[in-house]
Amino acid sequence: MEVNVAGTTIFYPSTSPFNEDHILPLSHLDNDRNLAVTFRYLRVYAATNINNPTADPFQVITSVLSPTLVDYYPLTGSLRRRTDGRLELHCAAGDGLPVVRASVDCTLESVGYLNDPSADWIEKLAPNPDHDSSLETPAMLQVTVFSCGGFVLGTALHHAMCDGMGATLFFNSMAELARGETRIKVKPVWDRTTLLGPRNPPIVEFPMEEVLCLDKEFSPYAAEDEPVIRQCFEVKEKWLDLLKAFLVQQSGSNYTSFEALGAFLWRARVKASRIAGDEKVKYVYATNIRRTVQPPLPFGYWGNGCVPIFAQAIAKEILEKPIWETAELIKKSKGSITNEYVRSFVDFQEVNYEKGITGGKEVSGFTDWRHLGHSSVDFGWGGPLTVFPISRYIIGSPEPTFFLPYSAAKDGFKVMVHLKKSAIPAFKDEMEKLSTQHFN
């Protein structure tokens, strides 16, 4: 499949947002070493603009980008490292945000609306800056129009700038203007070091060393010894209901979809990857702390507002014990989601940043995108038909799993996994058990 790139245009704030060049500090959550990556993802839109059937997606999106950048001007800045290794944002007059214009000579229907994002060519639907470029230009967009008139909005955004919810505030602001609003509804709030800065002095009351490792020589995102494959699986609500009913029968306790399915997938991953039985394995997920932290973060806060939460066990325990016990581990980990955990995590970053903080080895990352608002971004074509990541390094896991929303017309949701090529056949066998209700 050929993606034809017409060119790249730089877009600037429509009016000058500041009088002097300046530096904006980032929070310790923004500076988490595990987030020192550019995250790339796609939104896929149908062909018909409800109010203007002949509208050009590139023109519509870029026409509202400049006014939105007046409030979100930090997206035009450059990330630079301080002497202590932490990032800060340099904002200068004349900086802008690049947007790539591209096209594909086929219909979205012919490629299944990208519901199965395993094809290599989809990597070309979003900008892919190298390491240095991603710091100099931390935000880039791409609009790729298909022959049917449908299009894909590709994003490449350095994770130090914001998380998924923060990025959605930006895109929803653009979308509001595209649908005819005269001003954005939610003003962005930057005040990152005040709202999420360390205490003075730092106080690490939660035992962070039980789940985090200090080793500046270790990188969770180092090159793997074999290819990592991206695969999507469907999860029907019926299958999930039966799994949760099975867990109730076995344990007498109720579990959420995230806990139940997470336990099933974690066990399947450990088994398929043939991890040594005595190896410590971790289940990590990012949880939104905007309302957890005290005082709560303002609604317009668009920096990183999530912290990693861990469950851990020995590999053979995951494989040999009843699956409800794994679900219980995940359930109990939610008890960590407190203001004290957040403050201790920030203070731990303050005290130990230069030592290199990671989750260690054999970390399975799980991220639920179903409720982040990704699907609500409507530029006039309705919400996206499909939303999915094409990056995989996140929360210290080189092989993460994403829970992704289907369109409203479809039952259930999608699970996107990343696994080493040799583990894929065995993992598929495990996923068959979900649809056939073989949960033991």
CSV table of C-alpha atoms in Angstrom, one decimal:
chain,number,residue,atom,x,y,z
A,1,MET,CA,0.0,0.0,0.0
A,2,GLU,CA,1.4,3.4,-1.0
A,3,VAL,CA,1.0,6.4,1.2
A,4,ASN,CA,1.7,9.5,-0.9
A,5,VAL,CA,3.1,12.4,1.0
A,6,ALA,CA,2.3,15.8,-0.6
A,7,GLY,CA,4.3,17.8,1.9
A,8,THR,CA,4.6,19.2,5.4
A,9,THR,CA,3.3,22.6,6.5
A,10,ILE,CA,4.2,24.4,9.7
A,11,PHE,CA,1.2,26.0,11.5
A,12,TYR,CA,1.6,28.8,14.0
A,13,PRO,CA,-0.6,30.3,16.7
A,14,SER,CA,-3.0,32.7,15.1
A,15,THR,CA,-2.0,35.5,17.5
A,16,SER,CA,1.1,35.7,19.5
A,17,PRO,CA,0.5,33.9,22.8
A,18,PHE,CA,3.4,35.5,24.7
A,19,ASN,CA,5.7,38.5,24.7
A,20,GLU,CA,9.0,36.9,25.6
A,21,ASP,CA,10.8,33.6,25.0
A,22,HIS,CA,10.6,31.5,28.1
A,23,ILE,CA,11.1,28.1,29.7
A,24,LEU,CA,8.2,26.0,31.1
A,25,PRO,CA,9.1,23.4,33.7
A,26,LEU,CA,7.7,19.9,33.6
A,27,SER,CA,6.3,17.8,36.5
A,28,HIS,CA,8.1,14.8,37.9
A,29,LEU,CA,5.3,12.7,36.2
A,30,ASP,CA,6.2,14.3,32.9
A,31,ASN,CA,9.8,13.4,33.5
A,32,ASP,CA,9.3,9.8,34.4
A,33,ARG,CA,12.0,8.0,32.4
A,34,ASN,CA,9.5,5.4,31.2
A,35,LEU,CA,7.7,8.2,29.4
A,36,ALA,CA,10.8,9.5,27.5
A,37,VAL,CA,9.2,8.3,24.2
A,38,THR,CA,7.2,9.7,21.3
A,39,PHE,CA,3.8,8.1,21.3
A,40,ARG,CA,2.1,7.6,17.9
A,41,TYR,CA,-1.5,6.8,17.3
A,42,LEU,CA,-4.3,7.0,14.7
A,43,ARG,CA,-7.9,8.1,14.5
A,44,VAL,CA,-9.9,6.8,11.5
A,45,TYR,CA,-12.8,8.8,10.2
A,46,ALA,CA,-15.6,8.0,7.8
A,47,ALA,CA,-16.1,9.8,4.5
A,48,THR,CA,-19.0,12.1,5.1
A,49,ASN,CA,-18.9,15.4,6.9
A,50,ILE,CA,-22.4,15.8,8.2
A,51,ASN,CA,-22.6,19.6,7.6
A,52,ASN,CA,-20.3,19.9,4.6
A,53,PRO,CA,-20.1,16.8,2.4
A,54,THR,CA,-17.3,18.4,0.2
A,55,ALA,CA,-15.1,19.5,3.1
A,56,ASP,CA,-11.4,18.8,2.8
A,57,PRO,CA,-10.2,17.1,6.0
A,58,PHE,CA,-6.8,18.7,5.9
A,59,GLN,CA,-8.2,22.1,5.4
A,60,VAL,CA,-10.8,21.7,8.2
A,61,ILE,CA,-8.3,20.4,10.7
A,62,THR,CA,-5.5,22.9,10.0
A,63,SER,CA,-7.9,25.9,9.8
A,64,VAL,CA,-8.7,25.3,13.6
A,65,LEU,CA,-5.2,24.3,14.6
A,66,SER,CA,-3.8,27.9,14.6
A,67,PRO,CA,-6.5,29.4,16.9
A,68,THR,CA,-6.2,26.4,19.2
A,69,LEU,CA,-2.4,26.8,19.5
A,70,VAL,CA,-2.9,30.2,21.0
A,71,ASP,CA,-3.9,28.4,24.2
A,72,TYR,CA,-1.9,25.2,23.6
A,73,TYR,CA,1.3,27.0,22.4
A,74,PRO,CA,3.6,24.7,24.4
A,75,LEU,CA,3.0,22.1,21.7
A,76,THR,CA,5.1,24.4,19.4
A,77,GLY,CA,8.1,24.4,21.9
A,78,SER,CA,11.2,22.3,22.1
A,79,LEU,CA,12.2,19.9,24.8
A,80,ARG,CA,15.7,20.1,26.2
A,81,ARG,CA,17.6,18.4,29.0
A,82,ARG,CA,18.8,20.2,32.0
A,83,THR,CA,22.1,19.4,33.6
A,84,ASP,CA,20.4,16.9,35.9
A,85,GLY,CA,18.9,15.0,32.9
A,86,ARG,CA,15.3,16.2,33.4
A,87,LEU,CA,13.4,17.7,30.5
A,88,GLU,CA,12.1,21.3,30.3
A,89,LEU,CA,10.2,23.0,27.5
A,90,HIS,CA,11.7,26.0,25.7
A,91,CYS,CA,9.1,28.3,24.0
A,92,ALA,CA,10.2,30.9,21.4
A,93,ALA,CA,8.5,33.2,19.1
A,94,GLY,CA,8.2,31.8,15.6
A,95,ASP,CA,7.8,28.2,16.6
A,96,GLY,CA,5.0,26.1,15.0
A,97,LEU,CA,3.5,22.7,14.7
A,98,PRO,CA,4.2,20.6,11.6
A,99,VAL,CA,1.3,18.9,9.8
A,100,VAL,CA,1.9,16.3,7.0
A,101,ARG,CA,-0.5,16.1,4.1
A,102,ALA,CA,-0.8,12.6,2.5
A,103,SER,CA,-3.2,10.5,0.5
A,104,VAL,CA,-3.9,6.8,-0.2
A,105,ASP,CA,-5.4,5.5,-3.4
A,106,CYS,CA,-7.9,3.1,-2.0
A,107,THR,CA,-11.0,3.2,0.2
A,108,LEU,CA,-11.1,2.7,3.9
A,109,GLU,CA,-13.7,-0.1,3.4
A,110,SER,CA,-11.2,-2.0,1.3
A,111,VAL,CA,-8.8,-2.1,4.2
A,112,GLY,CA,-11.4,-2.9,6.8
A,113,TYR,CA,-11.4,0.6,8.3
A,114,LEU,CA,-8.1,-0.4,9.8
A,115,ASN,CA,-9.9,-2.6,12.4
A,116,ASP,CA,-6.9,-5.0,12.1
A,117,PRO,CA,-3.9,-2.8,12.4
A,118,SER,CA,-1.3,-5.5,11.7
A,119,ALA,CA,-0.2,-4.3,8.2
A,120,ASP,CA,3.2,-2.7,8.1
A,121,TRP,CA,2.0,0.2,5.9
A,122,ILE,CA,-0.1,1.8,8.6
A,123,GLU,CA,3.2,2.9,10.2
A,124,LYS,CA,3.3,5.5,7.4
A,125,LEU,CA,0.0,7.1,8.6
A,126,ALA,CA,1.6,9.1,11.4
A,127,PRO,CA,4.9,11.1,11.6
A,128,ASN,CA,7.8,9.1,12.9
A,129,PRO,CA,10.5,11.5,14.2
A,130,ASP,CA,13.9,10.2,15.3
A,131,HIS,CA,15.0,10.8,18.9
A,132,ASP,CA,16.5,14.2,18.4
A,133,SER,CA,13.7,15.4,16.2
A,134,SER,CA,11.1,14.3,18.7
A,135,LEU,CA,12.7,16.6,21.3
A,136,GLU,CA,13.1,19.5,19.0
A,137,THR,CA,9.5,19.1,17.6
A,138,PRO,CA,7.6,17.2,20.3
A,139,ALA,CA,4.2,17.4,18.5
A,140,MET,CA,3.5,16.5,14.9
A,141,LEU,CA,0.3,15.6,13.0
A,142,GLN,CA,-0.6,13.9,9.7
A,143,VAL,CA,-3.8,14.0,7.7
A,144,THR,CA,-4.1,11.1,5.2
A,145,VAL,CA,-7.1,11.2,2.9
A,146,PHE,CA,-8.4,8.0,1.3
A,147,SER,CA,-10.0,7.8,-2.1
A,148,CYS,CA,-13.5,7.4,-0.5
A,149,GLY,CA,-13.1,10.8,1.3
A,150,GLY,CA,-12.5,9.2,4.7
A,151,PHE,CA,-9.3,10.0,6.4
A,152,VAL,CA,-6.8,9.2,9.2
A,153,LEU,CA,-5.5,11.7,11.7
A,154,GLY,CA,-2.1,10.5,12.8
A,155,THR,CA,-0.4,11.9,15.9
A,156,ALA,CA,3.2,11.8,17.1
A,157,LEU,CA,3.5,13.4,20.5
A,158,HIS,CA,6.3,13.2,23.0
A,159,HIS,CA,4.9,11.6,26.2
A,160,ALA,CA,6.6,14.2,28.4
A,161,MET,CA,4.1,16.8,27.0
A,162,CYS,CA,1.0,15.0,28.1
A,163,ASP,CA,-0.9,11.7,28.5
A,164,GLY,CA,-3.8,10.5,26.5
A,165,MET,CA,-6.4,12.5,28.5
A,166,GLY,CA,-4.3,15.6,28.2
A,167,ALA,CA,-4.0,15.2,24.4
A,168,THR,CA,-7.7,14.6,24.1
A,169,LEU,CA,-8.4,18.0,25.7
A,170,PHE,CA,-6.3,19.5,22.9
A,171,PHE,CA,-8.0,17.6,20.1
A,172,ASN,CA,-11.5,18.2,21.5
A,173,SER,CA,-10.7,22.0,21.6
A,174,MET,CA,-9.8,21.8,17.9
A,175,ALA,CA,-12.9,19.8,17.2
A,176,GLU,CA,-15.2,22.3,19.0
A,177,LEU,CA,-13.9,25.1,16.7
A,178,ALA,CA,-14.2,22.9,13.7
A,179,ARG,CA,-17.9,22.3,14.5
A,180,GLY,CA,-18.6,26.0,14.7
A,181,GLU,CA,-17.8,27.1,18.3
A,182,THR,CA,-16.2,30.5,18.6
A,183,ARG,CA,-14.0,29.6,21.6
A,184,ILE,CA,-12.8,26.5,23.3
A,185,LYS,CA,-14.8,25.5,26.4
A,186,VAL,CA,-12.0,24.3,28.6
A,187,LYS,CA,-8.9,26.5,29.1
A,188,PRO,CA,-5.7,24.5,29.4
A,189,VAL,CA,-3.8,24.6,32.7
A,190,TRP,CA,0.0,24.2,32.7
A,191,ASP,CA,1.0,24.8,36.3
A,192,ARG,CA,2.8,21.5,36.6
A,193,THR,CA,5.5,21.9,39.2
A,194,THR,CA,3.2,23.6,41.7
A,195,LEU,CA,0.4,21.0,41.3
A,196,LEU,CA,2.5,17.9,41.0
A,197,GLY,CA,5.8,19.0,42.5
A,198,PRO,CA,7.7,17.1,45.2
A,199,ARG,CA,7.2,17.9,48.9
A,200,ASN,CA,9.8,19.9,50.8
A,201,PRO,CA,11.5,17.8,52.1
A,202,PRO,CA,10.5,14.7,50.0
A,203,ILE,CA,8.7,12.0,52.0
A,204,VAL,CA,8.5,8.5,50.5
A,205,GLU,CA,6.0,6.8,52.9
A,206,PHE,CA,4.8,4.2,50.4
A,207,PRO,CA,7.3,1.4,49.9
A,208,MET,CA,8.0,2.3,46.3
A,209,GLU,CA,11.1,0.1,46.2
A,210,GLU,CA,8.9,-3.0,46.4
A,211,VAL,CA,7.6,-2.3,42.8
A,212,LEU,CA,10.2,0.0,41.3
A,213,CYS,CA,13.9,-0.8,40.4
A,214,LEU,CA,16.9,1.5,40.5
A,215,ASP,CA,19.3,0.7,37.7
A,216,LYS,CA,20.4,3.4,35.3
A,217,GLU,CA,22.1,0.8,33.1
A,218,PHE,CA,18.8,-1.0,32.4
A,219,SER,CA,16.4,0.2,29.7
A,220,PRO,CA,13.0,-1.4,29.4
A,221,TYR,CA,12.9,-0.3,25.8
A,222,ALA,CA,16.3,-1.8,24.7
A,223,ALA,CA,16.3,-3.7,21.4
A,224,GLU,CA,14.7,-7.1,21.6
A,225,ASP,CA,16.4,-10.3,20.4
A,226,GLU,CA,13.5,-11.1,18.1
A,227,PRO,CA,10.8,-9.2,16.3
A,228,VAL,CA,7.7,-8.1,18.4
A,229,ILE,CA,4.4,-8.6,16.6
A,230,ARG,CA,1.2,-6.5,17.0
A,231,GLN,CA,-2.0,-8.5,17.0
A,232,CYS,CA,-5.7,-7.6,17.6
A,233,PHE,CA,-8.3,-9.9,19.1
A,234,GLU,CA,-12.0,-9.3,19.6
A,235,VAL,CA,-13.6,-9.6,23.0
A,236,LYS,CA,-17.4,-10.0,23.0
A,237,GLU,CA,-19.3,-8.9,26.0
A,238,LYS,CA,-20.8,-12.3,26.3
A,239,TRP,CA,-17.4,-13.9,26.7
A,240,LEU,CA,-16.4,-11.4,29.3
A,241,ASP,CA,-19.7,-11.9,31.2
A,242,LEU,CA,-19.1,-15.7,31.2
A,243,LEU,CA,-15.5,-15.2,32.5
A,244,LYS,CA,-16.6,-12.9,35.3
A,245,ALA,CA,-19.4,-15.4,36.2
A,246,PHE,CA,-16.8,-18.1,36.3
A,247,LEU,CA,-14.6,-16.1,38.7
A,248,VAL,CA,-17.6,-15.4,41.0
A,249,GLN,CA,-18.4,-19.1,41.1
A,250,GLN,CA,-14.8,-20.0,41.9
A,251,SER,CA,-14.1,-17.2,44.5
A,252,GLY,CA,-17.4,-15.8,45.6
A,253,SER,CA,-16.1,-12.3,44.7
A,254,ASN,CA,-17.0,-9.9,41.9
A,255,TYR,CA,-14.4,-8.6,39.5
A,256,THR,CA,-14.4,-5.7,37.0
A,257,SER,CA,-13.9,-6.3,33.3
A,258,PHE,CA,-10.4,-4.9,33.6
A,259,GLU,CA,-9.5,-7.2,36.5
A,260,ALA,CA,-11.0,-10.3,35.0
A,261,LEU,CA,-9.8,-9.9,31.5
A,262,GLY,CA,-6.4,-8.6,32.7
A,263,ALA,CA,-5.9,-11.7,34.8
A,264,PHE,CA,-6.8,-13.9,31.8
A,265,LEU,CA,-4.4,-12.0,29.4
A,266,TRP,CA,-1.6,-11.8,31.9
A,267,ARG,CA,-1.6,-15.6,32.5
A,268,ALA,CA,-1.9,-16.2,28.7
A,269,ARG,CA,1.1,-13.9,28.1
A,270,VAL,CA,3.3,-15.5,30.8
A,271,LYS,CA,2.5,-19.0,29.4
A,272,ALA,CA,3.0,-18.1,25.8
A,273,SER,CA,6.2,-16.3,26.5
A,274,ARG,CA,7.7,-19.3,28.3
A,275,ILE,CA,8.9,-17.2,31.2
A,276,ALA,CA,11.0,-19.2,33.7
A,277,GLY,CA,8.8,-20.3,36.6
A,278,ASP,CA,10.9,-18.6,39.3
A,279,GLU,CA,11.0,-15.3,37.5
A,280,LYS,CA,9.2,-12.3,39.1
A,281,VAL,CA,6.6,-11.0,36.7
A,282,LYS,CA,4.7,-7.7,36.9
A,283,TYR,CA,1.4,-6.4,35.8
A,284,VAL,CA,1.4,-2.6,35.4
A,285,TYR,CA,-1.3,-0.2,34.4
A,286,ALA,CA,-1.6,3.6,34.4
A,287,THR,CA,-4.3,5.1,36.5
A,288,ASN,CA,-5.8,8.6,36.3
A,289,ILE,CA,-5.0,10.5,39.5
A,290,ARG,CA,-6.6,13.9,38.6
A,291,ARG,CA,-9.3,13.4,41.2
A,292,THR,CA,-7.3,11.2,43.5
A,293,VAL,CA,-4.6,13.7,44.3
A,294,GLN,CA,-5.4,16.3,46.9
A,295,PRO,CA,-6.2,19.0,46.1
A,296,PRO,CA,-7.7,17.6,42.8
A,297,LEU,CA,-6.1,18.8,39.6
A,298,PRO,CA,-8.1,21.5,37.6
A,299,PHE,CA,-10.3,20.1,34.9
A,300,GLY,CA,-8.1,21.9,32.2
A,301,TYR,CA,-4.9,20.3,33.5
A,302,TRP,CA,-3.4,18.6,30.4
A,303,GLY,CA,0.0,17.3,31.6
A,304,ASN,CA,0.6,13.7,32.6
A,305,GLY,CA,-2.0,12.9,35.2
A,306,CYS,CA,-1.5,9.1,35.6
A,307,VAL,CA,0.8,7.0,37.7
A,308,PRO,CA,1.8,3.3,37.3
A,309,ILE,CA,0.2,0.8,39.6
A,310,PHE,CA,1.8,-2.7,39.9
A,311,ALA,CA,0.7,-6.2,40.8
A,312,GLN,CA,3.4,-8.8,40.9
A,313,ALA,CA,3.9,-12.5,41.4
A,314,ILE,CA,6.2,-15.4,40.6
A,315,ALA,CA,5.6,-16.7,37.1
A,316,LYS,CA,4.7,-20.3,38.2
A,317,GLU,CA,2.1,-18.9,40.6
A,318,ILE,CA,0.3,-17.1,37.8
A,319,LEU,CA,0.3,-20.4,35.8
A,320,GLU,CA,-0.5,-22.9,38.6
A,321,LYS,CA,-2.9,-21.0,40.9
A,322,PRO,CA,-6.6,-20.5,40.0
A,323,ILE,CA,-7.2,-17.5,37.7
A,324,TRP,CA,-9.3,-15.8,40.3
A,325,GLU,CA,-6.3,-15.4,42.6
A,326,THR,CA,-4.5,-13.4,39.8
A,327,ALA,CA,-7.7,-11.3,39.4
A,328,GLU,CA,-7.5,-10.7,43.1
A,329,LEU,CA,-3.9,-9.5,42.9
A,330,ILE,CA,-5.0,-6.9,40.3
A,331,LYS,CA,-8.0,-5.9,42.4
A,332,LYS,CA,-5.9,-5.5,45.6
A,333,SER,CA,-3.4,-3.3,43.7
A,334,LYS,CA,-6.1,-0.7,43.2
A,335,GLY,CA,-5.9,-0.1,47.0
A,336,SER,CA,-2.6,1.7,46.2
A,337,ILE,CA,-4.4,4.5,44.3
A,338,THR,CA,-4.3,7.1,47.0
A,339,ASN,CA,-3.1,10.7,47.4
A,340,GLU,CA,-0.2,9.3,49.5
A,341,TYR,CA,0.9,6.9,46.7
A,342,VAL,CA,0.9,9.7,44.2
A,343,ARG,CA,2.9,12.0,46.5
A,344,SER,CA,5.3,9.2,47.4
A,345,PHE,CA,5.8,8.4,43.7
A,346,VAL,CA,6.6,12.0,42.9
A,347,ASP,CA,9.0,12.3,45.9
A,348,PHE,CA,10.6,9.0,44.9
A,349,GLN,CA,11.3,10.5,41.5
A,350,GLU,CA,12.8,13.5,43.1
A,351,VAL,CA,15.2,11.5,45.3
A,352,ASN,CA,16.1,8.8,42.9
A,353,TYR,CA,15.8,10.2,39.4
A,354,GLU,CA,19.5,10.1,38.6
A,355,LYS,CA,19.7,6.4,39.7
A,356,GLY,CA,17.4,5.3,36.9
A,357,ILE,CA,13.9,4.3,37.9
A,358,THR,CA,12.1,1.5,36.0
A,359,GLY,CA,9.7,-1.3,36.7
A,360,GLY,CA,12.4,-3.8,36.0
A,361,LYS,CA,12.2,-6.9,33.7
A,362,GLU,CA,9.2,-9.0,32.6
A,363,VAL,CA,6.7,-6.1,33.0
A,364,SER,CA,3.4,-6.6,31.2
A,365,GLY,CA,1.7,-3.2,30.6
A,366,PHE,CA,-2.0,-2.9,30.3
A,367,THR,CA,-3.8,0.3,29.2
A,368,ASP,CA,-7.5,0.8,28.8
A,369,TRP,CA,-8.3,3.3,26.1
A,370,ARG,CA,-12.1,2.7,26.2
A,371,HIS,CA,-12.8,5.6,28.5
A,372,LEU,CA,-10.1,8.2,27.7
A,373,GLY,CA,-12.3,10.2,25.3
A,374,HIS,CA,-10.3,9.3,22.2
A,375,SER,CA,-13.5,8.3,20.4
A,376,SER,CA,-15.3,11.6,21.2
A,377,VAL,CA,-13.1,13.8,19.0
A,378,ASP,CA,-15.5,15.0,16.2
A,379,PHE,CA,-14.3,17.5,13.6
A,380,GLY,CA,-17.7,17.2,11.7
A,381,TRP,CA,-17.4,13.7,10.5
A,382,GLY,CA,-18.6,12.1,13.7
A,383,GLY,CA,-16.4,10.3,16.2
A,384,PRO,CA,-13.6,8.1,14.8
A,385,LEU,CA,-14.5,4.6,13.6
A,386,THR,CA,-11.3,3.2,14.9
A,387,VAL,CA,-8.7,4.5,17.4
A,388,PHE,CA,-5.4,2.7,18.0
A,389,PRO,CA,-1.8,3.1,18.9
A,390,ILE,CA,1.1,2.3,16.5
A,391,SER,CA,3.7,2.8,19.2
A,392,ARG,CA,4.2,0.3,22.0
A,393,TYR,CA,6.8,1.6,24.5
A,394,ILE,CA,4.7,2.7,27.4
A,395,ILE,CA,4.8,2.6,31.3
A,396,GLY,CA,8.0,0.6,31.3
A,397,SER,CA,6.7,-2.3,29.2
A,398,PRO,CA,8.1,-3.2,25.8
A,399,GLU,CA,5.1,-5.5,25.1
A,400,PRO,CA,2.0,-3.7,26.3
A,401,THR,CA,-1.7,-4.6,25.8
A,402,PHE,CA,-4.3,-2.1,24.9
A,403,PHE,CA,-8.1,-2.3,25.4
A,404,LEU,CA,-9.5,-0.4,22.5
A,405,PRO,CA,-13.0,0.8,21.8
A,406,TYR,CA,-15.1,-0.5,18.8
A,407,SER,CA,-17.5,1.9,17.2
A,408,ALA,CA,-20.9,2.0,18.9
A,409,ALA,CA,-22.4,-0.3,16.3
A,410,LYS,CA,-20.2,-3.3,17.3
A,411,ASP,CA,-20.4,-5.6,20.2
A,412,GLY,CA,-17.6,-5.7,22.7
A,413,PHE,CA,-14.1,-4.2,22.2
A,414,LYS,CA,-10.7,-5.0,20.8
A,415,VAL,CA,-7.6,-6.1,22.6
A,416,MET,CA,-4.3,-5.2,20.9
A,417,VAL,CA,-1.3,-7.2,22.2
A,418,HIS,CA,2.4,-6.9,21.5
A,419,LEU,CA,4.4,-10.2,21.7
A,420,LYS,CA,7.6,-11.7,20.5
A,421,LYS,CA,6.9,-13.6,17.2
A,422,SER,CA,7.7,-17.0,18.8
A,423,ALA,CA,5.0,-16.4,21.4
A,424,ILE,CA,2.1,-15.5,19.1
A,425,PRO,CA,0.9,-19.1,18.2
A,426,ALA,CA,0.6,-20.1,21.8
A,427,PHE,CA,-1.1,-16.9,22.8
A,428,LYS,CA,-3.6,-17.4,20.0
A,429,ASP,CA,-4.4,-20.8,21.5
A,430,GLU,CA,-5.0,-19.2,24.9
A,431,MET,CA,-7.3,-16.6,23.3
A,432,GLU,CA,-9.4,-19.4,21.8
A,433,LYS,CA,-10.1,-20.5,25.4
A,434,LEU,CA,-11.8,-17.2,26.0
A,435,SER,CA,-14.4,-17.7,23.3
A,436,THR,CA,-14.9,-21.4,24.2
A,437,GLN,CA,-15.1,-20.7,27.9
A,438,HIS,CA,-12.2,-22.9,28.9
A,439,PHE,CA,-11.0,-20.7,31.7
A,440,ASN,CA,-9.0,-23.2,33.8
